[in-house]
């Protein structure tokens, strides 16, 4: 495995030099943030980003994310042009040594939480999700914590209306259409596409969500068997779905898991959760068993410590401060080293 760390580009308050000092850190997971969704990432933009990483001797082999335009998810006639643009971005990224692209296929919203700073008894704080609170929100006039509100209210209303005709089946067909359109660029460049699960893995505001567990993985592999069609195994997202057996999934799909986001959840009630420190004992996910599953299955991808808490007085970007993610990386390094040695 290769240990990596998410870095939000030049605007990230965490210096690349600090990231490099985390033991075993091979590179960063980053993105070009100033190109509108649907447009091609030019070689100039990619080169600029890569240079920043090169200067600090960090690799830039994983991109998170190249976002997918809503018209592609909606299956609108404009999608062919947008898919061609996406394929060009893949080819451009391939020229700069990128090996893996994380993306998601969630309609309109990405991850959803109801609080960004839930305080734990030890004084640290982290993100949390409360279903009842979420259900009380009006999707047409939404101000969600951590959401970048890139749509105007009118645009958001329009989009939500357009999705009224998109069933789960239709959304899945649109995903398959998209993947078939970009696979030639992946075959050519060797880039692996790694879909991020829906977070949390259930429908939101009447919008369908389709990447929720093992069944979704099976359907995706069956529909697009190309080896470049794979997964970002996000333990926090999949783990919010209580019926997902994460260690079993980790082992079963290890050869298609190109990227692992490893984080911890503490469950409350039947669907609520608070994010916690990475340690197995800190929450309800068996992080040890998950790593064991990955190793047993022959996992050979990228890992990043996912969402950390805010600790030691840090007021980091929600989920993406330095300290707790660095602790998470150290813990995961230890698990991988021990389990890999034991399994030889
Ligand atoms: C949240 C992240 C997601 C992820 C995208 C990938 O912290 O895991 O926002 O980057 O869903 O497309």
CSV table of C-alpha atoms and ligand atoms in Angstrom, one decimal:
chain,number,residue,atom,x,y,z
A,1,UNK,CA,0.0,0.0,0.0
A,2,UNK,CA,1.0,3.6,-0.4
A,3,UNK,CA,0.1,6.0,2.4
A,4,UNK,CA,-1.2,9.4,1.2
A,5,UNK,CA,-2.8,12.5,2.7
A,6,UNK,CA,-5.5,14.7,1.2
A,7,UNK,CA,-4.3,18.2,0.5
A,8,UNK,CA,-6.6,21.0,-0.8
A,9,UNK,CA,-4.1,22.7,-3.0
A,10,UNK,CA,-2.6,26.2,-2.5
A,11,UNK,CA,-5.5,27.3,-0.3
A,12,UNK,CA,-5.0,24.5,2.2
A,13,UNK,CA,-3.6,25.9,5.4
A,14,UNK,CA,-1.5,22.8,6.0
A,15,UNK,CA,2.0,23.2,4.4
A,16,UNK,CA,3.1,20.3,2.1
A,17,UNK,CA,6.4,20.3,4.1
A,18,UNK,CA,4.4,19.2,7.2
A,19,UNK,CA,2.7,16.5,5.3
A,20,UNK,CA,6.0,15.1,4.1
A,21,UNK,CA,7.1,14.8,7.8
A,22,UNK,CA,4.4,12.3,8.6
A,23,UNK,CA,6.1,8.8,8.7
A,24,UNK,CA,5.7,6.8,5.5
A,25,UNK,CA,3.9,9.5,3.6
A,26,UNK,CA,4.3,8.9,-0.1
A,27,UNK,CA,2.3,11.6,-1.6
A,28,UNK,CA,-0.8,13.8,-1.6
A,29,UNK,CA,-4.3,13.3,-2.9
A,30,UNK,CA,-5.4,16.6,-4.4
A,31,UNK,CA,-7.2,18.2,-7.3
A,32,UNK,CA,-7.4,21.2,-9.6
A,33,UNK,CA,-10.0,23.3,-7.8
A,34,UNK,CA,-10.4,26.3,-10.1
A,35,UNK,CA,-11.8,24.7,-13.3
A,36,UNK,CA,-15.6,24.6,-13.5
A,37,UNK,CA,-17.2,21.2,-13.4
A,38,UNK,CA,-17.4,19.7,-16.9
A,39,UNK,CA,-14.5,21.6,-18.4
A,40,UNK,CA,-11.1,20.0,-19.3
A,41,UNK,CA,-8.2,20.3,-16.8
A,42,UNK,CA,-5.5,21.6,-19.0
A,43,UNK,CA,-1.9,20.4,-18.9
A,44,UNK,CA,-0.8,23.8,-17.6
A,45,UNK,CA,-3.1,23.6,-14.6
A,46,UNK,CA,-2.0,20.0,-13.8
A,47,UNK,CA,1.7,20.8,-14.3
A,48,UNK,CA,1.4,23.7,-11.8
A,49,UNK,CA,-0.1,21.5,-9.1
A,50,UNK,CA,2.4,18.7,-9.8
A,51,UNK,CA,5.3,21.1,-9.4
A,52,UNK,CA,4.2,22.1,-5.9
A,53,UNK,CA,4.2,18.4,-5.0
A,54,UNK,CA,7.5,17.7,-6.7
A,55,UNK,CA,9.1,20.6,-4.8
A,56,UNK,CA,8.3,18.9,-1.6
A,57,UNK,CA,9.2,15.4,-2.9
A,58,UNK,CA,5.6,14.2,-2.6
A,59,UNK,CA,3.9,12.2,-5.3
A,60,UNK,CA,0.7,13.2,-7.0
A,61,UNK,CA,-0.6,9.8,-8.1
A,62,UNK,CA,-4.2,10.2,-6.8
A,63,UNK,CA,-6.7,12.8,-7.7
A,64,UNK,CA,-9.8,13.4,-5.5
A,65,UNK,CA,-12.0,14.3,-7.3
A,66,UNK,CA,-12.5,15.0,-10.9
A,67,UNK,CA,-16.2,15.9,-10.3
A,68,UNK,CA,-18.9,14.5,-12.6
A,69,UNK,CA,-21.2,17.1,-14.2
A,70,UNK,CA,-24.9,16.8,-13.2
A,71,UNK,CA,-25.9,16.5,-16.8
A,72,UNK,CA,-24.0,13.2,-17.0
A,73,UNK,CA,-25.8,11.9,-13.9
A,74,UNK,CA,-29.1,13.1,-15.3
A,75,UNK,CA,-28.3,11.5,-18.7
A,76,UNK,CA,-29.0,14.7,-20.6
A,77,UNK,CA,-28.0,15.1,-24.3
A,78,UNK,CA,-25.1,17.3,-23.4
A,79,UNK,CA,-23.5,14.4,-21.6
A,80,UNK,CA,-21.5,13.1,-24.7
A,81,UNK,CA,-19.5,16.4,-24.9
A,82,UNK,CA,-19.0,16.4,-21.1
A,83,UNK,CA,-17.9,12.7,-21.1
A,84,UNK,CA,-15.4,13.6,-23.9
A,85,UNK,CA,-14.1,16.4,-21.8
A,86,UNK,CA,-13.7,14.1,-18.8
A,87,UNK,CA,-11.8,11.6,-21.0
A,88,UNK,CA,-9.5,14.4,-22.1
A,89,UNK,CA,-8.9,15.3,-18.4
A,90,UNK,CA,-8.0,11.6,-17.8
A,91,UNK,CA,-5.5,11.6,-20.7
A,92,UNK,CA,-4.0,14.9,-19.5
A,93,UNK,CA,-3.6,13.6,-15.9
A,94,UNK,CA,-2.0,10.4,-17.2
A,95,UNK,CA,0.8,12.5,-18.7
A,96,UNK,CA,1.7,13.7,-15.2
A,97,UNK,CA,1.9,10.3,-13.6
A,98,UNK,CA,-1.6,10.1,-12.1
A,99,UNK,CA,-2.6,6.5,-11.4
A,100,UNK,CA,-6.0,6.8,-9.7
A,101,UNK,CA,-9.0,9.1,-9.8
A,102,UNK,CA,-11.6,9.2,-7.1
A,103,UNK,CA,-15.0,10.4,-8.1
A,104,UNK,CA,-18.6,10.0,-6.9
A,105,UNK,CA,-22.0,9.7,-8.6
A,106,UNK,CA,-24.2,11.3,-5.9
A,107,UNK,CA,-26.9,13.5,-7.3
A,108,UNK,CA,-26.5,17.2,-6.3
A,109,UNK,CA,-25.0,16.7,-2.9
A,110,UNK,CA,-21.8,15.1,-1.8
A,111,UNK,CA,-21.3,14.0,1.8
A,112,UNK,CA,-23.9,15.2,4.3
A,113,UNK,CA,-23.5,15.9,7.9
A,114,UNK,CA,-25.7,17.9,10.3
A,115,UNK,CA,-22.9,19.2,12.7
A,116,UNK,CA,-19.3,19.8,12.0
A,117,UNK,CA,-18.1,20.3,15.6
A,118,UNK,CA,-19.7,17.8,17.9
A,119,UNK,CA,-17.7,17.9,21.1
A,120,UNK,CA,-16.5,14.6,22.7
A,121,UNK,CA,-15.9,14.1,26.4
A,122,UNK,CA,-12.2,14.5,25.8
A,123,UNK,CA,-12.7,18.0,24.4
A,124,UNK,CA,-11.9,17.1,20.8
A,125,UNK,CA,-14.6,17.7,18.2
A,126,UNK,CA,-15.7,16.0,15.0
A,127,UNK,CA,-18.4,15.8,12.3
A,128,UNK,CA,-21.7,14.1,13.1
A,129,UNK,CA,-25.0,13.1,11.4
A,130,UNK,CA,-28.5,13.2,12.9
A,131,UNK,CA,-31.2,11.9,10.6
A,132,UNK,CA,-34.0,13.7,12.3
A,133,UNK,CA,-32.3,17.0,12.0
A,134,UNK,CA,-31.6,16.4,8.4
A,135,UNK,CA,-35.1,15.4,7.6
A,136,UNK,CA,-36.3,18.7,9.0
A,137,UNK,CA,-34.3,20.7,6.5
A,138,UNK,CA,-35.8,22.1,3.4
A,139,UNK,CA,-33.8,20.8,0.4
A,140,UNK,CA,-34.9,23.8,-1.7
A,141,UNK,CA,-33.5,26.3,0.7
A,142,UNK,CA,-30.5,24.5,2.1
A,143,UNK,CA,-27.6,25.8,4.1
A,144,UNK,CA,-25.8,22.7,5.1
A,145,UNK,CA,-22.7,22.7,7.3
A,146,UNK,CA,-19.6,22.3,5.1
A,147,UNK,CA,-21.4,22.4,1.9
A,148,UNK,CA,-20.0,24.9,-0.5
A,149,UNK,CA,-23.3,26.2,-1.7
A,150,UNK,CA,-22.1,26.4,-5.3
A,151,UNK,CA,-25.6,26.6,-6.6
A,152,UNK,CA,-28.0,29.5,-6.3
A,153,UNK,CA,-31.4,28.6,-4.8
A,154,UNK,CA,-33.0,28.8,-8.3
A,155,UNK,CA,-30.4,26.4,-9.7
A,156,UNK,CA,-30.8,24.0,-6.9
A,157,UNK,CA,-34.6,24.0,-7.3
A,158,UNK,CA,-34.2,23.4,-11.0
A,159,UNK,CA,-31.8,20.5,-10.4
A,160,UNK,CA,-34.0,18.9,-7.8
A,161,UNK,CA,-36.9,19.1,-10.2
A,162,UNK,CA,-34.9,17.5,-13.0
A,163,UNK,CA,-34.0,14.6,-10.7
A,164,UNK,CA,-37.7,13.8,-10.2
A,165,UNK,CA,-37.6,11.6,-13.3
A,166,UNK,CA,-34.4,9.8,-12.4
A,167,UNK,CA,-35.0,6.5,-10.7
A,168,UNK,CA,-32.2,4.4,-9.1
A,169,UNK,CA,-32.2,2.2,-12.2
A,170,UNK,CA,-31.9,5.2,-14.5
A,171,UNK,CA,-29.0,6.7,-12.4
A,172,UNK,CA,-27.2,3.4,-12.6
A,173,UNK,CA,-27.6,3.3,-16.3
A,174,UNK,CA,-26.2,6.8,-16.6
A,175,UNK,CA,-23.2,5.7,-14.5
A,176,UNK,CA,-22.6,2.8,-16.8
A,177,UNK,CA,-22.9,5.0,-19.8
A,178,UNK,CA,-20.4,7.4,-18.3
A,179,UNK,CA,-17.9,4.6,-17.4
A,180,UNK,CA,-18.1,3.0,-20.9
A,181,UNK,CA,-17.4,6.4,-22.3
A,182,UNK,CA,-14.2,7.0,-20.3
A,183,UNK,CA,-12.8,3.4,-20.1
A,184,UNK,CA,-10.8,3.8,-23.4
A,185,UNK,CA,-8.9,6.8,-21.8
A,186,UNK,CA,-8.3,4.7,-18.7
A,187,UNK,CA,-7.1,1.7,-20.7
A,188,UNK,CA,-4.7,4.0,-22.6
A,189,UNK,CA,-3.3,5.8,-19.6
A,190,UNK,CA,-3.5,2.9,-17.0
A,191,UNK,CA,-5.5,5.2,-14.7
A,192,UNK,CA,-7.9,3.4,-12.3
A,193,UNK,CA,-11.3,5.0,-11.6
A,194,UNK,CA,-12.3,4.6,-8.0
A,195,UNK,CA,-15.9,5.5,-7.2
A,196,UNK,CA,-16.6,6.9,-3.8
A,197,UNK,CA,-19.6,5.4,-2.0
A,198,UNK,CA,-22.5,7.6,-1.2
A,199,UNK,CA,-22.1,9.3,2.2
A,200,UNK,CA,-24.2,8.3,4.0
A,201,UNK,CA,-25.4,5.4,1.9
A,202,UNK,CA,-29.1,6.1,1.6
A,203,UNK,CA,-31.4,8.4,-0.4
A,204,UNK,CA,-31.5,12.0,0.6
A,205,UNK,CA,-34.2,14.5,-0.1
A,206,UNK,CA,-35.9,12.1,-2.5
A,207,UNK,CA,-32.6,11.9,-4.6
A,208,UNK,CA,-31.5,8.4,-5.5
A,209,UNK,CA,-28.2,7.1,-4.1
A,210,UNK,CA,-26.8,3.9,-5.7
A,211,UNK,CA,-23.3,3.2,-4.3
A,212,UNK,CA,-24.3,1.9,-0.9
A,213,UNK,CA,-22.7,-1.6,-0.4
A,214,UNK,CA,-21.7,-5.0,-1.8
A,215,UNK,CA,-24.7,-5.2,-4.1
A,216,UNK,CA,-23.7,-2.0,-5.8
A,217,UNK,CA,-20.1,-3.2,-6.2
A,218,UNK,CA,-21.3,-6.4,-7.8
A,219,UNK,CA,-23.6,-4.6,-10.2
A,220,UNK,CA,-20.9,-2.2,-11.2
A,221,UNK,CA,-18.4,-5.0,-11.9
A,222,UNK,CA,-20.9,-6.9,-13.9
A,223,UNK,CA,-21.9,-3.9,-16.0
A,224,UNK,CA,-18.4,-2.7,-16.7
A,225,UNK,CA,-15.8,-5.5,-16.1
A,226,UNK,CA,-12.9,-3.4,-17.3
A,227,UNK,CA,-10.2,-3.6,-14.5
A,228,UNK,CA,-10.0,0.2,-14.5
A,229,UNK,CA,-13.5,0.4,-13.1
A,230,UNK,CA,-13.0,0.2,-9.3
A,231,UNK,CA,-13.7,1.5,-5.9
A,232,UNK,CA,-12.7,4.0,-3.2
A,233,UNK,CA,-13.4,1.9,-0.1
A,234,UNK,CA,-14.6,4.6,2.3
A,235,UNK,CA,-15.1,2.9,5.7
A,236,UNK,CA,-17.0,5.9,7.1
A,237,UNK,CA,-19.5,6.1,4.2
A,238,UNK,CA,-20.1,2.4,3.9
A,239,UNK,CA,-19.9,1.9,7.6
A,240,UNK,CA,-22.8,4.2,8.2
A,241,UNK,CA,-24.9,1.5,6.5
A,242,UNK,CA,-25.1,-0.8,9.4
A,243,UNK,CA,-25.7,-3.9,7.3
A,244,UNK,CA,-22.4,-3.6,5.4
A,245,UNK,CA,-19.8,-6.2,6.6
A,246,UNK,CA,-16.7,-4.1,6.0
A,247,UNK,CA,-13.9,-6.6,6.7
A,248,UNK,CA,-15.6,-9.1,4.3
A,249,UNK,CA,-16.1,-6.5,1.6
A,250,UNK,CA,-12.5,-5.3,2.1
A,251,UNK,CA,-11.2,-8.8,1.4
A,252,UNK,CA,-13.6,-9.7,-1.3
A,253,UNK,CA,-13.1,-6.6,-3.4
A,254,UNK,CA,-9.5,-5.9,-2.5
A,255,UNK,CA,-8.3,-6.3,-6.1
A,256,UNK,CA,-10.7,-3.6,-7.3
A,257,UNK,CA,-10.2,-1.3,-4.3
A,258,UNK,CA,-7.7,1.2,-5.7
A,259,UNK,CA,-8.0,3.7,-2.9
A,260,UNK,CA,-9.0,3.2,0.8
A,261,UNK,CA,-10.4,6.0,2.9
A,262,UNK,CA,-10.1,4.8,6.5
A,263,UNK,CA,-11.9,6.4,9.3
A,264,UNK,CA,-13.9,5.5,12.4
A,265,UNK,CA,-17.6,6.0,13.4
A,266,UNK,CA,-19.4,5.9,16.7
A,267,UNK,CA,-23.0,4.8,16.2
A,268,UNK,CA,-25.9,6.3,18.0
A,269,UNK,CA,-29.5,5.1,17.4
A,270,UNK,CA,-30.3,3.3,14.2
A,271,UNK,CA,-28.7,5.6,11.7
A,272,UNK,CA,-26.9,8.5,13.5
A,273,UNK,CA,-23.2,8.6,14.0
A,274,UNK,CA,-20.3,10.8,15.2
A,275,UNK,CA,-16.9,10.5,13.6
A,276,UNK,CA,-14.2,9.4,16.0
A,277,UNK,CA,-10.4,8.9,16.2
A,278,UNK,CA,-9.1,6.1,13.9
A,279,UNK,CA,-8.4,3.5,16.6
A,280,UNK,CA,-10.6,0.4,16.6
A,281,UNK,CA,-11.4,0.9,20.3
A,282,UNK,CA,-12.6,4.5,19.6
A,283,UNK,CA,-15.7,3.5,17.7
A,284,UNK,CA,-17.9,0.9,16.2
A,285,UNK,CA,-15.9,-0.1,13.1
A,286,UNK,CA,-13.3,-2.8,13.5
A,287,UNK,CA,-10.5,-1.0,11.7
A,288,UNK,CA,-8.0,-3.8,12.5
A,289,UNK,CA,-10.3,-6.4,10.8
A,290,UNK,CA,-10.8,-4.0,7.9
A,291,UNK,CA,-7.1,-3.7,7.3
A,292,UNK,CA,-6.7,-7.4,7.8
A,293,UNK,CA,-9.4,-8.0,5.1
A,294,UNK,CA,-7.6,-5.7,2.7
A,295,UNK,CA,-4.2,-7.4,3.3
A,296,UNK,CA,-5.7,-10.9,3.0
A,297,UNK,CA,-7.4,-9.9,-0.3
A,298,UNK,CA,-4.1,-8.7,-1.7
A,299,UNK,CA,-4.9,-5.0,-1.6
A,300,UNK,CA,-2.2,-3.0,-3.4
A,301,UNK,CA,-3.7,0.5,-3.6
A,302,UNK,CA,-3.5,3.9,-1.9
A,303,UNK,CA,-4.6,4.6,1.6
A,304,UNK,CA,-5.4,7.8,3.3
A,305,UNK,CA,-6.5,8.5,6.8
A,306,UNK,CA,-9.9,9.9,6.4
A,307,UNK,CA,-11.7,12.6,8.4
A,308,UNK,CA,-9.9,13.3,11.7
A,309,UNK,CA,-11.1,15.2,14.7
A,310,UNK,CA,-10.0,18.6,15.7
A,311,UNK,CA,-7.5,18.1,18.6
A,312,UNK,CA,-4.8,20.0,20.4
A,313,UNK,CA,-6.6,23.3,19.8
A,314,UNK,CA,-6.5,23.0,16.0
A,315,UNK,CA,-9.4,24.5,14.1
A,316,UNK,CA,-9.0,22.7,10.9
A,317,UNK,CA,-11.1,22.3,7.8
A,318,UNK,CA,-14.0,20.0,8.9
A,319,UNK,CA,-12.5,16.5,8.9
A,320,UNK,CA,-9.2,17.6,7.4
A,321,UNK,CA,-7.0,19.1,10.1
A,322,UNK,CA,-3.4,18.0,10.4
A,323,UNK,CA,-3.0,16.5,13.8
A,324,UNK,CA,-5.6,13.8,14.1
A,325,UNK,CA,-5.1,12.6,10.5
A,326,UNK,CA,-1.4,12.4,11.1
A,327,UNK,CA,-2.2,10.2,14.2
A,328,UNK,CA,-4.5,8.2,12.0
A,329,UNK,CA,-1.8,7.6,9.4
A,330,UNK,CA,0.6,6.5,12.1
A,331,UNK,CA,-1.9,4.0,13.5
A,332,UNK,CA,-2.7,2.7,10.0
A,333,UNK,CA,1.0,2.3,9.2
A,334,UNK,CA,1.3,0.2,12.3
A,335,UNK,CA,-1.7,-2.0,11.5
A,336,UNK,CA,-0.5,-2.6,7.9
A,337,UNK,CA,3.1,-3.3,9.0
A,338,UNK,CA,2.0,-5.8,11.6
A,339,UNK,CA,-0.6,-7.5,9.5
A,340,UNK,CA,1.5,-7.7,6.4
A,341,UNK,CA,4.4,-9.2,8.4
A,342,UNK,CA,2.2,-11.7,10.1
A,343,UNK,CA,0.6,-12.8,6.8
A,344,UNK,CA,3.9,-13.6,5.1
B,1,LIG,C1,-15.5,13.8,2.1
B,1,LIG,C2,-15.0,13.1,1.0
B,1,LIG,C3,-15.9,13.2,-0.2
B,1,LIG,C4,-15.1,12.7,-1.5
B,1,LIG,C5,-15.9,12.8,-2.7
B,1,LIG,C6,-15.2,12.0,-3.8
B,1,LIG,O1,-14.8,14.1,3.0
B,1,LIG,O2,-14.7,11.8,1.3
B,1,LIG,O3,-16.2,14.6,-0.4
B,1,LIG,O4,-14.0,13.5,-1.7
B,1,LIG,O5,-17.2,12.2,-2.5
B,1,LIG,O6,-15.8,12.4,-5.0
